[in-house]
Coordinates of N, CA and C in Angstrom, one line a residue:
X1 N 1.1 -1.3 0.0 CA 0.1 0.1 -0.2 C 0.8 1.6 0.0
X2 N 0.5 2.5 -0.7 CA 1.4 3.5 -0.8 C 1.5 4.0 0.6
X3 N 1.0 4.4 1.5 CA 1.4 4.2 2.9 C 1.1 3.6 3.9
X4 N 1.3 2.4 3.6 CA 1.6 1.4 5.2 C 2.0 0.2 4.3
X5 N 3.2 -0.2 5.0 CA 3.3 -1.6 4.6 C 3.5 -2.7 6.4
X6 N 3.1 -3.9 6.0 CA 2.2 -4.8 7.1 C 3.4 -5.7 7.3
X7 N 4.1 -5.9 8.3 CA 4.9 -7.4 9.2 C 4.1 -7.9 9.5
X8 N 4.2 -9.2 9.8 CA 4.2 -10.1 10.7 C 5.1 -11.1 10.6
X9 N 5.1 -11.8 12.4 CA 6.1 -12.6 12.4 C 5.9 -13.4 13.8
X10 N 6.2 -15.0 13.1 CA 6.0 -15.5 14.5 C 7.6 -16.6 15.1
X11 N 7.4 -16.7 15.9 CA 8.9 -17.9 16.5 C 8.3 -18.7 17.4
X12 N 8.8 -20.2 17.2 CA 8.2 -21.2 18.3 C 9.4 -22.1 18.5
X13 N 9.8 -21.9 19.7 CA 11.3 -22.6 20.2 C 10.8 -23.9 21.6
X14 N 11.0 -25.4 20.7 CA 10.3 -26.2 21.8 C 12.2 -26.8 22.3
X15 N 12.7 -26.0 23.4 CA 13.9 -27.0 23.7 C 14.0 -28.1 24.9
X16 N 14.9 -28.7 24.6 CA 15.5 -29.5 25.7 C 16.4 -29.1 26.7
X17 N 16.6 -28.9 27.9 CA 17.5 -28.9 29.0 C 17.7 -30.0 29.8
X18 N 19.3 -30.7 29.8 CA 19.4 -31.2 30.7 C 20.7 -31.2 31.2
X19 N 20.7 -31.1 33.2 CA 21.7 -31.2 33.4 C 22.1 -32.6 34.7
X20 N 22.3 -32.6 34.4 CA 22.7 -34.5 35.3 C 24.6 -34.5 35.7
X21 N 24.6 -33.8 36.7 CA 25.8 -33.3 37.5 C 25.8 -34.3 39.0
X22 N 27.0 -34.3 39.1 CA 27.6 -35.7 40.5 C 28.7 -35.7 40.9
X23 N 28.9 -34.8 42.3 CA 29.9 -35.2 42.9 C 30.3 -35.8 44.1
X24 N 30.9 -36.8 44.5 CA 31.6 -36.9 45.6 C 32.2 -35.7 47.2
X25 N 32.1 -35.9 47.8 CA 32.8 -35.1 48.5 C 33.3 -36.2 48.9
X26 N 34.7 -36.1 49.2 CA 35.7 -37.1 49.6 C 35.8 -38.5 49.3
X27 N 35.7 -37.7 48.1 CA 35.1 -40.0 47.4 C 34.4 -40.5 48.3
X28 N 32.9 -40.2 48.9 CA 32.3 -40.4 49.5 C 31.0 -40.8 48.8
X29 N 30.5 -41.8 48.2 CA 29.3 -41.5 48.0 C 27.9 -41.4 48.7
X30 N 28.3 -41.7 49.4 CA 27.5 -41.3 50.5 C 27.0 -39.5 51.0
X31 N 27.8 -39.1 50.2 CA 28.0 -37.3 50.7 C 28.0 -37.0 48.9
X32 N 27.0 -37.0 47.8 CA 26.6 -36.6 46.7 C 26.3 -35.3 46.5
X33 N 27.1 -34.1 45.8 CA 26.1 -33.0 45.8 C 25.4 -33.4 44.4
X34 N 24.8 -32.9 43.9 CA 24.1 -33.3 42.7 C 23.3 -32.2 42.1
X35 N 23.6 -32.1 40.9 CA 22.4 -30.7 40.1 C 22.1 -31.8 39.2
X36 N 20.3 -31.8 39.2 CA 20.0 -32.5 38.3 C 18.9 -32.1 38.0
X37 N 18.4 -32.0 36.2 CA 17.3 -31.2 36.1 C 16.9 -32.0 34.3
X38 N 15.3 -32.2 33.7 CA 15.6 -32.4 32.6 C 14.1 -31.9 32.2
X39 N 14.0 -30.6 32.3 CA 13.0 -30.0 30.9 C 12.0 -29.9 30.3
X40 N 11.1 -29.4 29.1 CA 11.4 -29.2 27.7 C 10.2 -27.7 27.5
X41 N 11.1 -26.6 27.5 CA 9.8 -25.2 28.2 C 9.3 -25.4 26.4
X42 N 8.2 -24.4 26.4 CA 8.0 -23.8 25.1 C 8.2 -22.6 24.9
X43 N 8.2 -21.7 24.2 CA 8.7 -20.3 23.7 C 7.8 -19.7 22.8
X44 N 6.4 -18.9 22.0 CA 6.0 -18.7 21.1 C 5.9 -17.0 21.5
X45 N 6.4 -16.5 20.3 CA 6.4 -14.9 20.3 C 5.5 -14.9 18.7
X46 N 5.2 -13.8 18.8 CA 3.9 -13.5 17.7 C 3.6 -12.0 17.7
X47 N 4.2 -10.9 16.4 CA 4.2 -9.7 16.4 C 3.8 -9.4 14.7
X48 N 2.9 -7.9 14.8 CA 1.9 -7.8 14.0 C 2.5 -6.1 14.0
X49 N 2.6 -5.3 12.8 CA 3.4 -3.5 12.4 C 3.2 -3.4 11.8
X50 N 2.5 -2.1 11.9 CA 2.3 -1.4 10.5 C 3.2 -0.5 10.5
X51 N 3.9 -0.1 9.1 CA 4.8 1.1 9.0 C 4.0 2.0 8.3
X52 N 3.7 3.6 8.4 CA 2.6 4.0 8.3 C 3.3 5.2 7.9
X53 N 3.3 5.6 6.6 CA 4.2 7.1 6.2 C 3.2 7.6 5.3
X54 N 2.9 9.2 5.9 CA 2.6 10.3 5.3 C 2.9 11.8 5.6
X55 N 2.7 12.1 4.3 CA 3.5 13.7 4.0 C 4.5 13.7 5.3
X56 N 5.3 13.1 4.7 CA 6.7 13.3 5.7 C 6.9 12.4 7.3
X57 N 6.1 12.1 7.8 CA 5.9 11.3 8.7 C 5.7 9.4 9.0
X58 N 6.5 9.3 9.7 CA 6.8 7.8 9.5 C 6.3 6.8 10.5
X59 N 5.4 6.3 10.9 CA 4.8 5.7 12.5 C 5.3 4.4 12.4
X60 N 5.9 3.7 13.0 CA 5.5 2.2 13.5 C 5.2 1.9 14.2
X61 N 3.7 1.1 14.5 CA 2.8 1.2 15.6 C 2.6 -0.7 15.3
X62 N 2.7 -1.1 16.5 CA 2.7 -3.0 16.4 C 2.7 -3.3 17.7
X63 N 2.8 -4.6 18.3 CA 2.3 -4.9 19.2 C 2.6 -6.5 18.8
X64 N 3.3 -7.1 19.9 CA 4.0 -8.8 20.2 C 3.3 -9.5 21.4
X65 N 3.6 -11.0 21.0 CA 2.8 -11.5 22.3 C 3.9 -12.6 22.2
X66 N 3.5 -12.6 23.6 CA 4.6 -13.7 24.1 C 4.0 -14.8 25.1
X67 N 5.0 -16.1 24.6 CA 4.1 -17.0 25.6 C 5.1 -18.2 26.5
X68 N 5.4 -17.9 27.6 CA 6.0 -19.1 27.7 C 5.7 -20.1 29.2
X69 N 5.9 -21.7 28.7 CA 5.2 -22.4 29.8 C 6.7 -23.3 29.7
X70 N 6.4 -23.9 31.0 CA 7.7 -24.5 31.7 C 7.5 -25.7 31.2
X71 N 6.2 -26.5 31.2 CA 5.2 -27.5 30.1 C 6.0 -28.6 31.5
X72 N 6.1 -28.6 32.2 CA 5.8 -30.0 33.2 C 5.9 -29.3 34.5
X73 N 6.1 -30.7 35.4 CA 6.2 -30.2 36.9 C 7.8 -30.1 37.4
X74 N 7.6 -29.2 38.3 CA 9.0 -28.8 39.2 C 8.4 -28.6 41.2
X75 N 9.6 -29.1 41.2 CA 9.4 -29.1 42.6 C 8.7 -27.7 43.3
X76 N 7.8 -27.9 44.0 CA 7.4 -26.4 45.0 C 7.6 -25.8 45.6
X77 N 8.4 -24.7 44.8 CA 9.4 -23.8 46.5 C 8.7 -23.3 47.7
X78 N 6.9 -23.2 47.5 CA 6.5 -22.9 48.6 C 6.4 -23.5 49.4
X79 N 6.2 -24.6 49.2 CA 6.2 -26.0 50.0 C 7.9 -26.2 51.3
X80 N 8.6 -25.8 50.7 CA 9.9 -25.4 51.5 C 9.9 -26.0 53.2
X81 N 9.4 -24.5 53.4 CA 9.2 -24.2 54.8 C 8.2 -25.0 55.5
X82 N 7.7 -25.7 54.8 CA 6.6 -26.6 55.4 C 7.8 -27.8 56.7
X83 N 8.7 -28.0 56.1 CA 9.7 -28.8 56.4 C 10.6 -27.8 57.6
X84 N 10.9 -28.9 58.6 CA 11.5 -28.3 60.0 C 12.9 -28.6 59.9
X85 N 13.7 -29.4 59.0 CA 15.1 -29.2 59.2 C 15.3 -28.9 57.9
X86 N 17.0 -29.2 57.3 CA 17.2 -29.5 56.3 C 17.6 -30.6 56.1
X87 N 17.8 -32.0 57.1 CA 17.7 -33.1 56.5 C 16.1 -33.4 56.2
X88 N 15.0 -33.2 56.8 CA 13.8 -33.5 56.7 C 13.3 -33.2 55.2
X89 N 13.9 -31.5 54.7 CA 13.6 -31.4 53.5 C 14.0 -32.1 52.6
X90 N 15.3 -32.4 52.6 CA 16.7 -33.6 52.0 C 16.1 -34.5 51.5
X91 N 15.5 -35.2 52.7 CA 15.0 -37.0 52.5 C 13.6 -36.3 51.6
X92 N 12.6 -35.3 51.8 CA 11.7 -35.5 51.5 C 12.1 -35.6 49.8
X93 N 13.3 -34.8 49.7 CA 13.3 -33.9 48.1 C 14.3 -35.6 47.2
X94 N 14.6 -36.3 48.2 CA 15.5 -37.3 47.3 C 15.1 -38.4 47.5
X95 N 13.8 -38.7 48.3 CA 13.1 -39.8 48.4 C 11.5 -39.9 47.5
X96 N 11.9 -39.0 47.2 CA 11.0 -38.4 45.8 C 9.1 -38.2 46.5
X97 N 9.0 -38.0 47.9 CA 7.9 -36.9 48.3 C 7.8 -35.9 48.5
X98 N 9.2 -35.0 47.9 CA 8.8 -33.2 48.3 C 7.3 -33.4 47.3
X99 N 6.8 -32.5 47.3 CA 5.5 -31.8 46.1 C 5.8 -31.3 45.1
X100 N 5.5 -31.6 44.1 CA 5.7 -30.5 43.0 C 4.3 -30.1 42.7
X101 N 4.0 -28.8 41.8 CA 3.6 -28.1 41.2 C 3.5 -27.9 39.7
X102 N 2.4 -27.4 39.0 CA 2.7 -27.3 37.2 C 2.2 -26.0 37.4
X103 N 3.5 -25.0 36.7 CA 3.3 -23.3 36.5 C 2.3 -22.9 35.6
X104 N 1.5 -22.3 35.6 CA 0.7 -21.9 34.9 C 1.7 -21.1 33.7
X105 N 1.2 -21.3 32.4 CA 1.9 -20.8 31.3 C 1.7 -18.7 31.5
X106 N 3.3 -18.6 31.5 CA 3.1 -16.9 31.4 C 2.5 -16.6 30.0
X107 N 2.0 -15.2 29.6 CA 2.3 -14.4 28.3 C 2.7 -12.9 28.5
X108 N 2.3 -12.3 28.2 CA 3.1 -10.7 28.1 C 2.3 -10.2 26.7
X109 N 1.9 -9.5 26.7 CA 1.3 -8.2 25.7 C 1.7 -7.2 25.0
X110 N 2.9 -6.8 24.4 CA 3.9 -5.9 24.4 C 3.4 -4.5 23.1
X111 N 2.9 -3.6 23.5 CA 2.5 -2.6 22.4 C 3.9 -1.7 22.4
X112 N 4.1 -1.4 21.3 CA 5.5 -0.7 21.1 C 4.8 0.3 19.2
X113 N 5.5 1.4 19.8 CA 4.8 2.3 19.1 C 6.3 3.7 18.7
X114 N 6.5 3.7 17.4 CA 7.3 5.3 17.3 C 6.9 5.5 16.0
X115 N 7.4 6.9 16.2 CA 6.9 8.3 15.4 C 7.8 9.4 15.1
X116 N 7.8 9.5 14.0 CA 9.0 10.5 13.7 C 8.1 11.5 12.1
X117 N 8.7 13.0 12.7 CA 7.6 13.4 11.9 C 8.0 14.7 11.9
X118 N 8.4 15.5 10.3 CA 9.3 16.9 9.8 C 8.8 18.2 10.5
X119 N 9.5 18.7 11.1 CA 9.2 20.3 11.4 C 9.2 20.8 10.0
X120 N 11.3 20.7 9.4 CA 11.0 21.3 7.8 C 11.8 20.6 7.5
X121 N 12.4 21.1 6.3 CA 13.1 20.3 5.1 C 14.3 19.9 6.0
X122 N 15.3 20.3 7.3 CA 15.9 19.9 8.2 C 16.1 19.2 9.8
X123 N 14.7 19.3 10.1 CA 14.4 19.0 11.2 C 13.0 18.3 11.5
X124 N 13.6 17.1 12.6 CA 12.1 16.3 12.9 C 12.5 16.1 14.6
X125 N 10.9 16.1 14.8 CA 10.7 15.5 16.2 C 10.6 13.4 16.3
X126 N 10.7 13.2 17.4 CA 10.1 11.6 17.6 C 9.8 10.9 18.7
X127 N 9.1 10.3 18.8 CA 8.8 9.4 19.8 C 9.0 7.9 19.8
X128 N 9.2 7.4 20.7 CA 9.6 5.9 21.0 C 8.8 5.5 22.5
X129 N 7.7 4.4 22.2 CA 7.9 3.8 23.3 C 7.0 2.1 22.8
X130 N 7.8 1.6 24.2 CA 7.6 0.4 24.1 C 7.8 -0.9 25.1
X131 N 7.0 -1.7 25.4 CA 7.1 -3.1 26.6 C 8.4 -3.8 26.2
X132 N 8.8 -4.7 26.7 CA 10.3 -5.5 25.9 C 10.3 -6.3 27.3
X133 N 10.2 -8.0 27.0 CA 10.4 -8.9 28.1 C 11.8 -9.4 27.4
X134 N 11.9 -11.0 28.3 CA 12.7 -11.8 27.9 C 12.9 -12.7 28.8
X135 N 13.1 -13.9 28.6 CA 12.6 -14.8 29.3 C 13.3 -15.8 29.9
X136 N 13.0 -15.8 31.5 CA 13.5 -15.9 33.0 C 14.7 -16.7 32.6
X137 N 16.0 -16.4 33.2 CA 17.1 -17.2 33.2 C 16.5 -19.1 33.7
X138 N 17.5 -19.6 33.3 CA 16.9 -20.8 33.3 C 17.5 -21.9 34.5
X139 N 18.6 -20.7 35.2 CA 19.4 -21.3 36.6 C 17.6 -20.9 37.6
X140 N 17.4 -19.9 37.4 CA 16.6 -19.8 38.5 C 15.3 -20.9 38.4
X141 N 15.2 -20.6 37.3 CA 14.0 -21.8 37.0 C 14.1 -23.3 37.2
X142 N 15.1 -23.8 36.9 CA 14.9 -25.2 37.3 C 16.2 -25.6 38.2
X143 N 17.1 -24.9 38.3 CA 18.5 -25.4 38.9 C 18.4 -26.0 40.3
X144 N 18.6 -26.8 40.6 CA 18.4 -27.7 41.9 C 19.6 -28.3 42.7
X145 N 20.4 -27.5 43.8 CA 21.2 -27.7 44.3 C 20.7 -28.4 45.6
X146 N 22.0 -30.1 45.4 CA 21.0 -30.9 46.1 C 23.0 -31.7 47.5
X147 N 23.2 -31.4 48.2 CA 24.4 -31.7 49.3 C 23.7 -32.5 50.5
X148 N 24.6 -33.6 50.0 CA 24.6 -34.9 50.6 C 25.2 -34.9 51.9
X149 N 26.1 -34.0 52.0 CA 27.3 -34.2 52.8 C 26.8 -33.4 54.2
X150 N 25.7 -32.5 53.8 CA 25.1 -31.8 55.5 C 23.9 -32.7 56.1
X151 N 22.6 -33.4 55.9 CA 22.4 -32.9 54.0 C 21.9 -32.0 53.9
X152 N 21.2 -31.3 53.0 CA 20.1 -30.0 53.0 C 20.7 -29.9 51.1
X153 N 18.8 -28.9 51.0 CA 19.0 -28.7 49.9 C 19.7 -26.9 49.6
X154 N 20.6 -26.5 49.3 CA 21.1 -25.9 49.4 C 20.5 -24.5 48.2
X155 N 20.1 -25.0 47.2 CA 19.6 -24.0 46.2 C 18.2 -24.7 45.3
X156 N 17.2 -24.0 45.0 CA 15.7 -24.7 44.7 C 15.2 -23.6 43.1
X157 N 15.1 -24.1 42.5 CA 14.4 -23.4 41.6 C 13.0 -22.8 41.5
X158 N 12.5 -22.1 41.1 CA 11.5 -21.2 41.1 C 10.5 -21.1 39.9
X159 N 10.3 -22.1 39.5 CA 9.2 -22.1 38.0 C 8.4 -21.0 38.5
X160 N 7.6 -20.5 38.9 CA 6.7 -19.5 39.2 C 7.3 -17.5 38.8
X161 N 8.8 -17.9 38.3 CA 9.1 -16.6 37.8 C 8.3 -16.1 36.3
X162 N 8.0 -14.9 36.5 CA 7.4 -14.1 35.0 C 8.4 -13.6 34.3
X163 N 7.9 -13.2 33.2 CA 9.0 -12.2 32.5 C 10.0 -11.2 33.1
X164 N 10.7 -10.8 33.4 CA 11.9 -9.7 33.8 C 11.0 -8.7 32.2
X165 N 10.3 -7.9 32.7 CA 10.1 -7.2 31.7 C 10.5 -5.2 31.9
X166 N 10.9 -4.5 30.2 CA 10.9 -2.8 30.7 C 9.6 -1.7 30.0
X167 N 9.7 -1.0 30.6 CA 8.8 0.0 30.0 C 10.3 1.1 29.3
X168 N 9.8 1.5 28.3 CA 10.9 2.2 27.9 C 9.8 3.7 26.8
X169 N 10.3 4.9 27.7 CA 10.2 6.0 26.6 C 10.9 6.8 26.1
X170 N 11.2 7.6 24.9 CA 12.1 8.5 24.3 C 11.2 9.3 23.1
X171 N 11.9 10.8 23.6 CA 11.1 12.2 23.1 C 12.8 13.0 22.6
X172 N 12.8 12.9 21.3 CA 14.1 13.9 20.3 C 13.4 14.8 19.6
X173 N 14.6 15.4 19.1 CA 15.1 16.1 18.5 C 15.7 16.4 17.6
X174 N 15.8 16.1 16.2 CA 17.5 16.2 15.2 C 16.8 17.4 14.4
X175 N 18.0 18.0 13.9 CA 17.9 19.2 13.3 C 20.3 19.0 12.1
X176 N 19.3 19.3 11.3 CA 20.9 19.7 10.3 C 20.9 21.1 10.6
X177 N 22.3 21.5 10.5 CA 23.3 22.8 10.6 C 24.2 22.8 9.1
X178 N 23.3 23.8 8.7 CA 24.1 24.1 7.5 C 24.7 22.9 6.7
X179 N 24.0 21.9 6.4 CA 24.5 20.6 5.8 C 25.8 19.8 6.0
X180 N 26.2 20.7 7.7 CA 27.2 20.2 7.6 C 27.7 19.4 9.3
X181 N 26.7 20.0 10.2 CA 26.5 19.1 11.9 C 24.9 18.9 11.8
X182 N 25.1 17.9 12.7 CA 24.1 17.4 13.1 C 23.4 17.7 14.3
X183 N 22.6 18.2 15.1 CA 22.0 18.2 16.5 C 21.2 17.0 16.6
X184 N 21.6 16.8 18.3 CA 20.6 15.7 18.7 C 19.9 16.0 19.3
X185 N 18.8 16.2 20.8 CA 18.3 16.4 21.9 C 17.4 15.4 22.2
X186 N 17.5 14.9 22.8 CA 16.4 13.3 23.1 C 16.7 13.3 24.6
X187 N 15.5 12.8 25.3 CA 15.4 12.5 26.5 C 14.6 11.2 26.7
X188 N 15.0 10.4 27.7 CA 14.5 8.6 27.9 C 14.1 8.4 29.7
X189 N 12.7 7.8 29.2 CA 13.5 6.5 30.8 C 12.5 5.1 30.6
X190 N 13.6 4.5 31.3 CA 13.2 3.0 31.3 C 13.2 3.0 32.8
X191 N 12.2 1.9 32.6 CA 11.5 1.3 33.8 C 12.0 -0.4 34.1
X192 N 12.4 -1.1 34.9 CA 12.6 -2.5 34.3 C 12.5 -2.6 36.0
X193 N 11.8 -3.8 35.6 CA 11.0 -4.5 36.8 C 10.4 -5.7 36.7
X194 N 10.3 -6.6 37.7 CA 10.5 -7.9 37.7 C 11.5 -8.8 36.9
X195 N 13.1 -8.4 37.7 CA 14.3 -8.9 37.7 C 14.2 -10.2 38.6
X196 N 15.3 -10.9 38.2 CA 15.3 -11.9 39.0 C 16.7 -11.5 40.5
X197 N 16.7 -11.9 41.7 CA 17.4 -11.4 42.4 C 17.1 -12.9 43.3
X198 N 18.1 -13.0 44.1 CA 18.1 -14.1 45.5 C 17.6 -14.0 46.2
X199 N 17.3 -15.0 47.1 CA 16.1 -14.8 48.1 C 16.8 -16.0 48.8
X200 N 16.4 -15.8 50.4 CA 16.7 -17.2 51.4 C 15.5 -17.1 52.1
X201 N 15.1 -18.5 52.0 CA 14.5 -18.8 52.7 C 15.4 -19.3 54.5
X202 N 14.8 -19.5 55.4 CA 15.5 -19.4 56.7 C 14.7 -19.1 58.2
X203 N 13.8 -19.9 58.9 CA 13.4 -19.4 60.0 C 14.6 -19.1 61.5
X204 N 14.2 -18.3 62.2 CA 15.1 -17.8 63.1 C 16.3 -18.7 63.8
X205 N 16.1 -19.9 64.2 CA 16.7 -20.8 64.4 C 17.9 -21.2 63.4
X206 N 17.6 -21.2 61.9 CA 18.5 -21.4 60.9 C 18.6 -23.0 60.8
X207 N 17.6 -23.7 61.5 CA 17.5 -25.3 61.5 C 16.9 -25.4 59.9
X208 N 17.0 -24.7 59.1 CA 16.6 -24.9 57.6 C 16.9 -23.6 56.7
X209 N 18.0 -23.6 56.2 CA 18.2 -22.4 55.1 C 18.3 -23.3 53.7
X210 N 17.6 -21.9 52.7 CA 17.3 -22.5 51.2 C 17.4 -21.5 50.8
X211 N 18.5 -20.8 49.5 CA 18.2 -19.7 48.5 C 17.7 -20.3 47.1
X212 N 16.7 -18.9 46.8 CA 16.3 -19.5 45.4 C 15.8 -18.0 44.8
X213 N 15.2 -18.3 43.8 CA 14.5 -16.5 42.7 C 13.3 -16.1 43.5
X214 N 13.2 -15.0 43.7 CA 12.5 -14.4 43.6 C 12.3 -13.2 42.5
X215 N 11.6 -12.0 42.3 CA 11.6 -11.0 41.1 C 11.4 -9.8 41.9
X216 N 12.2 -9.7 42.7 CA 12.4 -8.3 43.7 C 12.7 -6.9 43.3
X217 N 13.7 -7.2 41.8 CA 14.8 -5.8 41.7 C 13.8 -5.7 40.5
X218 N 14.4 -3.9 40.9 CA 13.8 -2.8 39.8 C 14.8 -2.4 39.8
X219 N 14.5 -1.4 38.2 CA 15.8 -0.5 38.3 C 14.9 0.9 37.3
X220 N 15.0 1.8 37.2 CA 15.0 3.3 36.6 C 15.9 3.8 36.3
X221 N 15.9 4.0 34.9 CA 16.8 5.1 34.3 C 16.3 6.1 33.3
X222 N 16.8 7.3 33.9 CA 16.2 8.6 32.8 C 17.1 9.6 32.8
X223 N 17.3 10.2 31.6 CA 18.4 11.0 31.3 C 17.9 11.7 29.8
X224 N 18.8 12.9 29.9 CA 18.8 13.2 28.6 C 20.8 13.8 27.8
X225 N 20.1 13.6 26.5 CA 21.3 13.2 25.5 C 21.3 14.8 24.7
X226 N 22.3 14.7 24.3 CA 23.1 16.2 23.6 C 24.3 15.6 22.9
X227 N 23.9 15.9 21.5 CA 25.0 15.2 20.5 C 25.4 16.3 19.9

């Protein structure tokens, strides 16, 4: 179309992730330190975008849909503190009686807008806005460390982790000076939220101590660029 260019994209990822590690403390098989899991997560990404050109204005307007599914049962991190001691938790995990959970699939809809509009034949203003997500790190989702020497569960994955996300805004001005210099002035704001950070489960008597990942990290950045 003279004023529109439509784009559509689809991405499907079917993965198999497997970790199988074993270390014996002091070469003693009763003091095994293990890291073991096998998962088959599914990821889907779909986007549609329209590039609109009209009397010098250019606008890119689109939306992206993301889907992520752990696709199976994993140990339920939220049941860890139902055990009184490290030994009880270790025994439940190693003998297969520790409860599992099947996490719900995660979805996110990301709108994105970019508009550039001329002010004259030598200058323009622009505005960008968008949501951006990324798949959580596999270590935080699945990784489990079993220390048979103490015995204890050192770290347990949290399959309920959602997408770490970013919302970004940008407003700017560009101008050509005597066809020799280019002036750029722009302001931006980015909000990063739901990023992973380490957490520790531990009662006051330290009878059970275990690390896991939750989403407590956030960052805000803002500034002005002059070039």
